[in-house]
Amino acid sequence: MVKSLRSQLIVVFALCLGLMLLASHGAYAQTAPEAQAPSYSSDDVKAARKEVDGAGSELESFKGKEESALNDDLRLLELQQRLEDIAASMEQIYAELQPRLESIRAREEELGEPPAEGEPEEPQQLKDERAKLAADRAEVNAEIGEVQAVADQARKLAEEVAGVRRTLFRQTLLGRSDLSAENLKAVGHALNREVSELLSKITSWIVFTWSFERRQFLSALSLTLLLGLLFVYGEYRLFSRFTQHDRDEDKPSGFAKYTYAFWSTLLPTVGLAIFTSLFVFFLNNFNVLRGDISKLLTSFFQFVVILFFVGRLASAVLAPKHPRWRLVNVSNGGARVLWWLIIAMTFVNAFDYLAGSVSDVLQSPVILTIARSLVAAVIIGILLVILSRIRPMRTESGGHGAWPRSVSIPLLVLGIALIILPVFGFVGLARFIATQVIVLGALLVTMYLGFLAANAVSEPKDFTSSALGQMLSNRLGLGEIAVEQIGLLCGLLIYVFVLVFGIPVIFLVWGYHIRDIQGWAASSFSEFTIGSVTISLSGIFLGLVVFAVGYFISRWFQRWLDNNIMRRSRMEDGLRDSVRTGIGYLGIIIAAVIGLSVAGLNLSNVALVAGALSVGIGFGLQNIVNNFVSGLILLVERPFKVGDWVVTGTTQGFVRHISVRATEIETFQRQSVIVPNSEFINTPVSNWTHRNRLGRAEIAVGVSYDSDPRQVMAILEEIGNSNDLVLRNPAPFVVFTDFGASSLDFELRVYLSDVLQSLTVATEMRTKIFERFREEGIEIPFPQTDLHIKAPQPVSTEPEETETSEPADEAPKRRIDPDE
């Protein structure tokens, strides 16, 4: 009856909660905010229309001269980005116009239809308001139409620009170059002219800079060196434990090899890239560089960084001078040959791109760029053929072995393709393939090393025994498990780092521009609507970050309050646990609400969903809600606390944890029993340590009927008073409980300050009682049975006598022990 009544109450409570949430949602919907002043003007739409028309004209001009626009992909990209920005701004204006239109329509619905013919006229004020609303609605509709037209036109033009860029890219790769004898004859003259112009520009800039801008140049150089040294010092302090290893170690671990290879490649390359970028940045800010010199210097620094990166990567993987740190199974001679071949191919490819940048700056003839790319592709092809034919592998006998076929055949095919394709005029395709083989191959190898390093860091034993793990353990006093968890977190961070920085670079190598990647990222994090719900990936990510921050803040406040306030106030452990648990749940709820709000989720929609769910909760999830409510009652009323000795049903033990759903009880056999909280509300619970640990222990004992009861009672009281754990007030006392079947039954009752010691005290006093009774000659009887055996009468064959015979003697009695 009680359970059914409680279930009905839960259903009614859930239904009332749902109705309240629905009512609050309706009230929220009815009290719409006042329309705010728009943050745009009609001039913005007109300017956007004019800019879109100009972009269309510019696109038409590109279409008319596609051959000369092959090198204008960057301008097309800027045009596409500009059109996409216009479309995005129009969408924002459209979003601002919608609330105005909805408010006008809502007011018109409130006014209702105008009176029909023959009905009384409405007041002039209502007529004027109705006319003004109609005029405003027409104006807003016209603005919305104009905005949509501009946005559609901008999107259409942006798609056309993207199509033109794809066409130009296909022509660059698959277009055939004119390699006629007449064009090839002009290569030598164009090359001489380019070299002389390049030397002239560089010499004139150096002379002018040293003569008139020496101070600015030296200032830029000094600032670059200063910041570069600071970066190198910071890098050394933070990552030296990853890059500083004893290279003469006989058996380095996999963790040491992979982490050293990854970080020794990445960190110096990043440092060099930052140093060169800072140098160019400060030279530009001090107005030392001209536009053409800036492009040339940037291209040269890119050439240096790529060559340095590939060299570091090859040294880390092949380790020509340190075979024990080698990551691939190649011989010493094979490692040296591979290193030189890789550096040679990288130098040729990077120099080709450097020379192409020089030609772009000096506006050299296209045939010169084509001829250089042809030579570079053929050289790289020859090197690949050589690479496929060498025998770098280390055999079990220590000799030199050939590549596996899965490696040698692709290398040979690529090398032959790079030699043949330029001969037939496909210079652009050959150049693209050569770049992918070298740069993309180096990048993929680096990412693979990063994954291996992350996997090695995540290994518990390897990270714990590493220098970083030892530092965390010694300086911070962290245990082995904590260090292993930090290693796992570091491994995950390395995975994320490799993916976040590696994938964009792959797209750059494939020919995309950084603005393409930025546009993809912006579109990925922009809002999109599904029905009436607007979802933003950036909002969701920010909401998760806010929730995580709020969660950690609540946990920190929880620990701070427990260690600094409740511990110093000498609060009971059970009360501290209840307060700590309540604050933890409250912090999670607050963090979740703030995170949902930051993510852009309308809390009124959440209230609507919660109202619908509450109905299902009331009918289908009664037990879960019952346990949840019971858990809240236990945390507030505190009928027992953590550490109490409780008995419920057939379970008894110590309370170890109280949550909102269940309570953990540890039995005396060290078994954890999870008891639903509703059991503590629905059934009686015995708590031995509810208010304090004061308790009583009873020791029952029986003596024979030959014993003196008063002597027994005196001995028992003496033994009770002699125990140090027994309280003197109330004093121990003895009760003569019963006349047993075979004994006089007594019970010694003592009070203890800690009832948890009752078993120890009872054991000690029983031992003393046995010893004392033995000394006093008092018998502790045990149940016994008297068995009487009567012999049978012999059957007589003689006739009966008239006189009564004497009775036969009774058989002797024997006491039988019950154990027989």
Short mmCIF file of C-alpha atoms in Angstrom, two decimals, residues 82-372:
data_model
loop_
_atom_site.label_atom_id
_atom_site.label_comp_id
_atom_site.label_asym_id
_atom_site.label_seq_id
_atom_site.Cartn_x
_atom_site.Cartn_y
_atom_site.Cartn_z
CA ARG A 82 35.06 38.33 -50.94
CA LEU A 83 31.87 36.95 -52.45
CA GLU A 84 31.43 34.46 -49.63
CA ASP A 85 31.86 37.28 -47.09
CA ILE A 86 29.15 39.27 -48.86
CA ALA A 87 26.79 36.28 -48.77
CA ALA A 88 27.49 35.80 -45.07
CA SER A 89 26.80 39.48 -44.32
CA MET A 90 23.52 39.27 -46.24
CA GLU A 91 22.53 36.23 -44.19
CA GLN A 92 23.20 38.21 -41.02
CA ILE A 93 21.02 41.08 -42.27
CA TYR A 94 18.30 38.58 -43.17
CA ALA A 95 18.46 37.13 -39.63
CA GLU A 96 18.05 40.65 -38.20
CA LEU A 97 15.06 41.40 -40.42
CA GLN A 98 13.11 38.28 -39.48
CA PRO A 99 12.28 39.34 -35.88
CA ARG A 100 10.96 42.69 -37.18
CA LEU A 101 8.69 40.95 -39.66
CA GLU A 102 7.45 38.51 -37.03
CA SER A 103 6.70 41.30 -34.55
CA ILE A 104 4.72 43.21 -37.23
CA ARG A 105 2.71 40.09 -38.05
CA ALA A 106 2.08 39.39 -34.38
CA ARG A 107 0.73 42.91 -33.86
CA GLU A 108 -1.50 42.59 -36.91
CA GLU A 109 -2.90 39.34 -35.53
CA GLU A 110 -3.60 41.10 -32.24
CA LEU A 111 -5.51 43.86 -34.06
CA GLY A 112 -7.47 41.28 -36.03
CA GLU A 113 -9.24 41.78 -39.33
CA PRO A 114 -10.60 45.25 -40.15
CA PRO A 115 -14.35 45.66 -39.69
CA ALA A 116 -16.39 44.41 -42.62
CA GLU A 117 -18.78 46.55 -44.58
CA GLY A 118 -21.80 47.48 -42.54
CA GLU A 119 -20.02 47.04 -39.21
CA PRO A 120 -19.13 49.96 -36.95
CA GLU A 121 -15.93 51.67 -37.94
CA GLU A 122 -12.89 51.28 -35.76
CA PRO A 123 -11.19 54.29 -34.13
CA GLN A 124 -8.92 56.43 -36.28
CA GLN A 125 -5.93 55.52 -34.11
CA LEU A 126 -6.36 51.83 -34.99
CA LYS A 127 -6.74 52.69 -38.66
CA ASP A 128 -3.49 54.67 -38.60
CA GLU A 129 -1.69 51.89 -36.75
CA ARG A 130 -2.98 49.28 -39.19
CA ALA A 131 -1.83 51.32 -42.15
CA LYS A 132 1.58 51.91 -40.59
CA LEU A 133 1.97 48.18 -39.93
CA ALA A 134 1.10 47.37 -43.52
CA ALA A 135 3.61 49.91 -44.81
CA ASP A 136 6.33 48.59 -42.47
CA ARG A 137 5.62 45.02 -43.50
CA ALA A 138 5.87 45.92 -47.17
CA GLU A 139 9.15 47.74 -46.54
CA VAL A 140 10.64 44.83 -44.60
CA ASN A 141 9.52 42.35 -47.25
CA ALA A 142 11.16 44.47 -49.93
CA GLU A 143 14.40 44.63 -47.93
CA ILE A 144 14.30 40.86 -47.34
CA GLY A 145 13.81 40.27 -51.05
CA GLU A 146 16.72 42.54 -51.93
CA VAL A 147 18.96 40.88 -49.35
CA GLN A 148 18.08 37.40 -50.59
CA ALA A 149 18.73 38.42 -54.18
CA VAL A 150 22.17 39.83 -53.32
CA ALA A 151 23.05 36.73 -51.25
CA ASP A 152 21.94 34.35 -54.02
CA GLN A 153 23.90 36.27 -56.62
CA ALA A 154 27.02 36.30 -54.41
CA ARG A 155 26.77 32.54 -53.81
CA LYS A 156 26.29 31.86 -57.51
CA LEU A 157 29.32 33.94 -58.45
CA ALA A 158 31.39 32.29 -55.69
CA GLU A 159 30.51 28.88 -57.13
CA GLU A 160 31.52 30.09 -60.61
CA VAL A 161 34.86 31.33 -59.27
CA ALA A 162 35.44 27.94 -57.61
CA GLY A 163 34.69 26.27 -60.95
CA VAL A 164 37.18 28.51 -62.75
CA ARG A 165 39.82 27.68 -60.14
CA ARG A 166 39.21 23.96 -60.61
CA THR A 167 39.51 24.38 -64.36
CA LEU A 168 42.79 26.26 -64.02
CA PHE A 169 44.13 23.59 -61.67
CA ARG A 170 43.24 20.83 -64.14
CA GLN A 171 44.90 22.76 -66.96
CA THR A 172 48.00 23.26 -64.85
CA LEU A 173 48.29 19.53 -64.17
CA LEU A 174 47.06 18.01 -67.40
CA GLY A 175 47.90 20.76 -69.84
CA ARG A 176 50.69 20.01 -72.32
CA SER A 177 53.54 22.47 -72.59
CA ASP A 178 54.94 23.57 -75.93
CA LEU A 179 58.45 22.14 -76.05
CA SER A 180 59.24 23.08 -79.64
CA ALA A 181 62.81 23.77 -80.70
CA GLU A 182 62.06 27.45 -81.18
CA ASN A 183 60.88 27.82 -77.58
CA LEU A 184 63.76 25.81 -76.18
CA LYS A 185 66.27 28.06 -77.99
CA ALA A 186 64.94 31.05 -76.04
CA VAL A 187 65.63 29.35 -72.71
CA GLY A 188 69.34 30.19 -72.60
CA HIS A 189 68.80 33.88 -73.38
CA ALA A 190 65.95 34.11 -70.83
CA LEU A 191 68.09 32.42 -68.19
CA ASN A 192 71.00 34.82 -68.67
CA ARG A 193 68.64 37.79 -68.53
CA GLU A 194 66.99 36.46 -65.35
CA VAL A 195 70.30 35.89 -63.57
CA SER A 196 71.58 39.35 -64.43
CA GLU A 197 68.33 41.02 -63.32
CA LEU A 198 68.33 39.03 -60.08
CA LEU A 199 71.90 40.01 -59.24
CA SER A 200 71.16 43.61 -60.13
CA LYS A 201 68.09 43.76 -57.85
CA ILE A 202 69.83 42.11 -54.92
CA THR A 203 72.98 44.24 -55.28
CA SER A 204 71.06 47.49 -55.56
CA TRP A 205 68.94 46.63 -52.51
CA ILE A 206 71.99 45.71 -50.41
CA VAL A 207 73.83 48.87 -51.37
CA PHE A 208 70.81 51.09 -50.72
CA THR A 209 69.99 49.40 -47.41
CA TRP A 210 73.54 49.59 -46.11
CA SER A 211 73.88 53.20 -47.17
CA PHE A 212 70.56 54.65 -46.06
CA GLU A 213 68.73 52.08 -43.91
CA ARG A 214 71.56 50.46 -42.02
CA ARG A 215 70.15 51.31 -38.60
CA GLN A 216 66.72 49.90 -39.42
CA PHE A 217 68.28 46.74 -40.86
CA LEU A 218 70.47 46.19 -37.79
CA SER A 219 67.52 46.89 -35.47
CA ALA A 220 65.39 44.31 -37.27
CA LEU A 221 68.23 41.80 -37.15
CA SER A 222 68.84 42.47 -33.44
CA LEU A 223 65.19 42.04 -32.53
CA THR A 224 65.03 38.83 -34.57
CA LEU A 225 68.10 37.43 -32.85
CA LEU A 226 66.80 38.43 -29.42
CA LEU A 227 63.39 36.85 -29.89
CA GLY A 228 64.97 33.85 -31.57
CA LEU A 229 67.29 33.28 -28.61
CA LEU A 230 64.36 33.63 -26.21
CA PHE A 231 62.41 31.08 -28.21
CA VAL A 232 65.35 28.68 -28.32
CA TYR A 233 65.84 29.05 -24.57
CA GLY A 234 62.16 28.46 -23.86
CA GLU A 235 62.13 25.51 -26.22
CA TYR A 236 65.18 24.06 -24.48
CA ARG A 237 63.63 24.50 -21.03
CA LEU A 238 60.34 22.91 -22.04
CA PHE A 239 61.37 20.16 -24.43
CA SER A 240 65.03 19.42 -23.67
CA ARG A 241 64.06 16.18 -21.95
CA PHE A 242 62.65 14.99 -25.29
CA THR A 243 65.61 16.03 -27.44
CA GLN A 244 68.52 15.41 -25.03
CA HIS A 245 69.47 11.72 -25.05
CA ASP A 246 72.68 9.76 -24.79
CA ARG A 247 73.13 8.70 -28.42
CA ASP A 248 75.80 6.19 -27.35
CA GLU A 249 73.28 4.19 -25.32
CA ASP A 250 73.40 0.50 -26.25
CA LYS A 251 69.72 -0.38 -26.04
CA PRO A 252 67.48 2.70 -26.17
CA SER A 253 63.80 2.08 -25.55
CA GLY A 254 61.15 2.54 -28.19
CA PHE A 255 59.83 5.51 -26.21
CA ALA A 256 63.21 7.24 -26.35
CA LYS A 257 63.74 6.56 -30.06
CA TYR A 258 60.30 7.65 -31.27
CA THR A 259 60.03 10.73 -29.08
CA TYR A 260 63.56 11.82 -29.97
CA ALA A 261 62.95 11.35 -33.69
CA PHE A 262 59.67 13.30 -33.60
CA TRP A 263 60.70 16.20 -31.39
CA SER A 264 64.23 16.53 -32.76
CA THR A 265 62.67 16.97 -36.20
CA LEU A 266 59.73 19.18 -35.32
CA LEU A 267 61.16 21.57 -32.74
CA PRO A 268 64.27 22.77 -34.65
CA THR A 269 62.20 23.13 -37.83
CA VAL A 270 59.57 25.21 -36.04
CA GLY A 271 62.32 27.29 -34.45
CA LEU A 272 63.96 28.00 -37.82
CA ALA A 273 60.58 28.82 -39.40
CA ILE A 274 59.77 31.26 -36.60
CA PHE A 275 63.19 32.88 -36.80
CA THR A 276 62.94 33.46 -40.57
CA SER A 277 59.35 34.69 -40.26
CA LEU A 278 60.34 37.16 -37.55
CA PHE A 279 63.22 38.42 -39.66
CA VAL A 280 60.96 39.11 -42.64
CA PHE A 281 58.32 40.61 -40.34
CA PHE A 282 60.70 43.10 -38.70
CA LEU A 283 62.32 44.03 -42.03
CA ASN A 284 58.88 44.84 -43.43
CA ASN A 285 57.86 46.80 -40.34
CA PHE A 286 61.06 48.85 -40.48
CA ASN A 287 60.41 49.51 -44.20
CA VAL A 288 63.69 47.90 -45.18
CA LEU A 289 62.29 45.47 -47.75
CA ARG A 290 60.88 46.37 -51.12
CA GLY A 291 57.99 44.35 -52.46
CA ASP A 292 60.07 42.33 -54.90
CA ILE A 293 62.88 41.72 -52.39
CA SER A 294 60.34 40.63 -49.78
CA LYS A 295 58.97 37.95 -52.12
CA LEU A 296 62.46 36.78 -53.03
CA LEU A 297 63.58 36.63 -49.41
CA THR A 298 60.43 34.77 -48.35
CA SER A 299 60.92 32.19 -51.10
CA PHE A 300 64.57 31.73 -50.15
CA PHE A 301 63.69 31.19 -46.49
CA GLN A 302 61.03 28.65 -47.51
CA PHE A 303 63.67 26.83 -49.52
CA VAL A 304 66.00 26.76 -46.50
CA VAL A 305 63.28 25.59 -44.07
CA ILE A 306 62.14 22.75 -46.36
CA LEU A 307 65.69 21.56 -46.93
CA PHE A 308 66.43 21.76 -43.19
CA PHE A 309 63.21 19.92 -42.31
CA VAL A 310 63.82 17.02 -44.67
CA GLY A 311 67.47 16.79 -43.55
CA ARG A 312 66.48 16.61 -39.87
CA LEU A 313 63.79 14.05 -40.63
CA ALA A 314 66.15 11.85 -42.64
CA SER A 315 68.78 12.06 -39.90
CA ALA A 316 66.21 11.15 -37.22
CA VAL A 317 64.83 8.15 -39.11
CA LEU A 318 68.01 6.81 -40.70
CA ALA A 319 70.51 7.87 -38.00
CA PRO A 320 73.59 7.25 -40.21
CA LYS A 321 76.03 7.80 -37.32
CA HIS A 322 73.99 6.11 -34.58
CA PRO A 323 72.72 2.72 -35.77
CA ARG A 324 71.16 1.82 -32.41
CA TRP A 325 68.79 4.79 -32.76
CA ARG A 326 67.80 3.88 -36.32
CA LEU A 327 64.06 3.45 -36.87
CA VAL A 328 64.26 1.39 -40.07
CA ASN A 329 66.04 -1.88 -40.76
CA VAL A 330 68.79 -0.64 -43.07
CA SER A 331 72.54 -1.10 -42.97
CA ASN A 332 75.02 1.64 -42.13
CA GLY A 333 76.07 2.09 -45.75
CA GLY A 334 72.44 1.98 -46.90
CA ALA A 335 71.49 4.67 -44.37
CA ARG A 336 74.20 7.01 -45.70
CA VAL A 337 73.22 6.43 -49.35
CA LEU A 338 69.53 6.94 -48.58
CA TRP A 339 70.27 10.17 -46.70
CA TRP A 340 72.19 11.66 -49.62
CA LEU A 341 69.58 10.60 -52.20
CA ILE A 342 66.74 12.10 -50.14
CA ILE A 343 68.63 15.37 -49.62
CA ALA A 344 69.47 15.56 -53.35
CA MET A 345 65.84 15.08 -54.42
CA THR A 346 64.64 17.62 -51.86
CA PHE A 347 67.24 20.16 -52.98
CA VAL A 348 66.27 19.80 -56.64
CA ASN A 349 62.54 20.10 -55.96
CA ALA A 350 62.86 23.01 -53.53
CA PHE A 351 65.26 24.84 -55.84
CA ASP A 352 62.77 24.44 -58.68
CA TYR A 353 60.10 26.22 -56.63
CA LEU A 354 62.59 28.88 -55.53
CA ALA A 355 63.55 29.53 -59.16
CA GLY A 356 59.86 29.65 -60.08
CA SER A 357 59.27 32.36 -57.47
CA VAL A 358 62.22 34.30 -58.88
CA SER A 359 60.71 34.05 -62.36
CA ASP A 360 57.37 35.30 -61.07
CA VAL A 361 59.00 38.33 -59.44
CA LEU A 362 61.17 39.13 -62.48
CA GLN A 363 58.34 38.29 -64.91
CA SER A 364 60.53 35.94 -66.89
CA PRO A 365 59.15 34.06 -69.89
CA VAL A 366 56.97 31.03 -69.10
CA ILE A 367 59.21 28.76 -71.18
CA LEU A 368 62.01 29.30 -68.66
CA THR A 369 59.85 28.01 -65.80
CA ILE A 370 58.74 25.06 -67.94
CA ALA A 371 62.33 24.17 -68.87
CA ARG A 372 63.48 24.33 -65.24
#
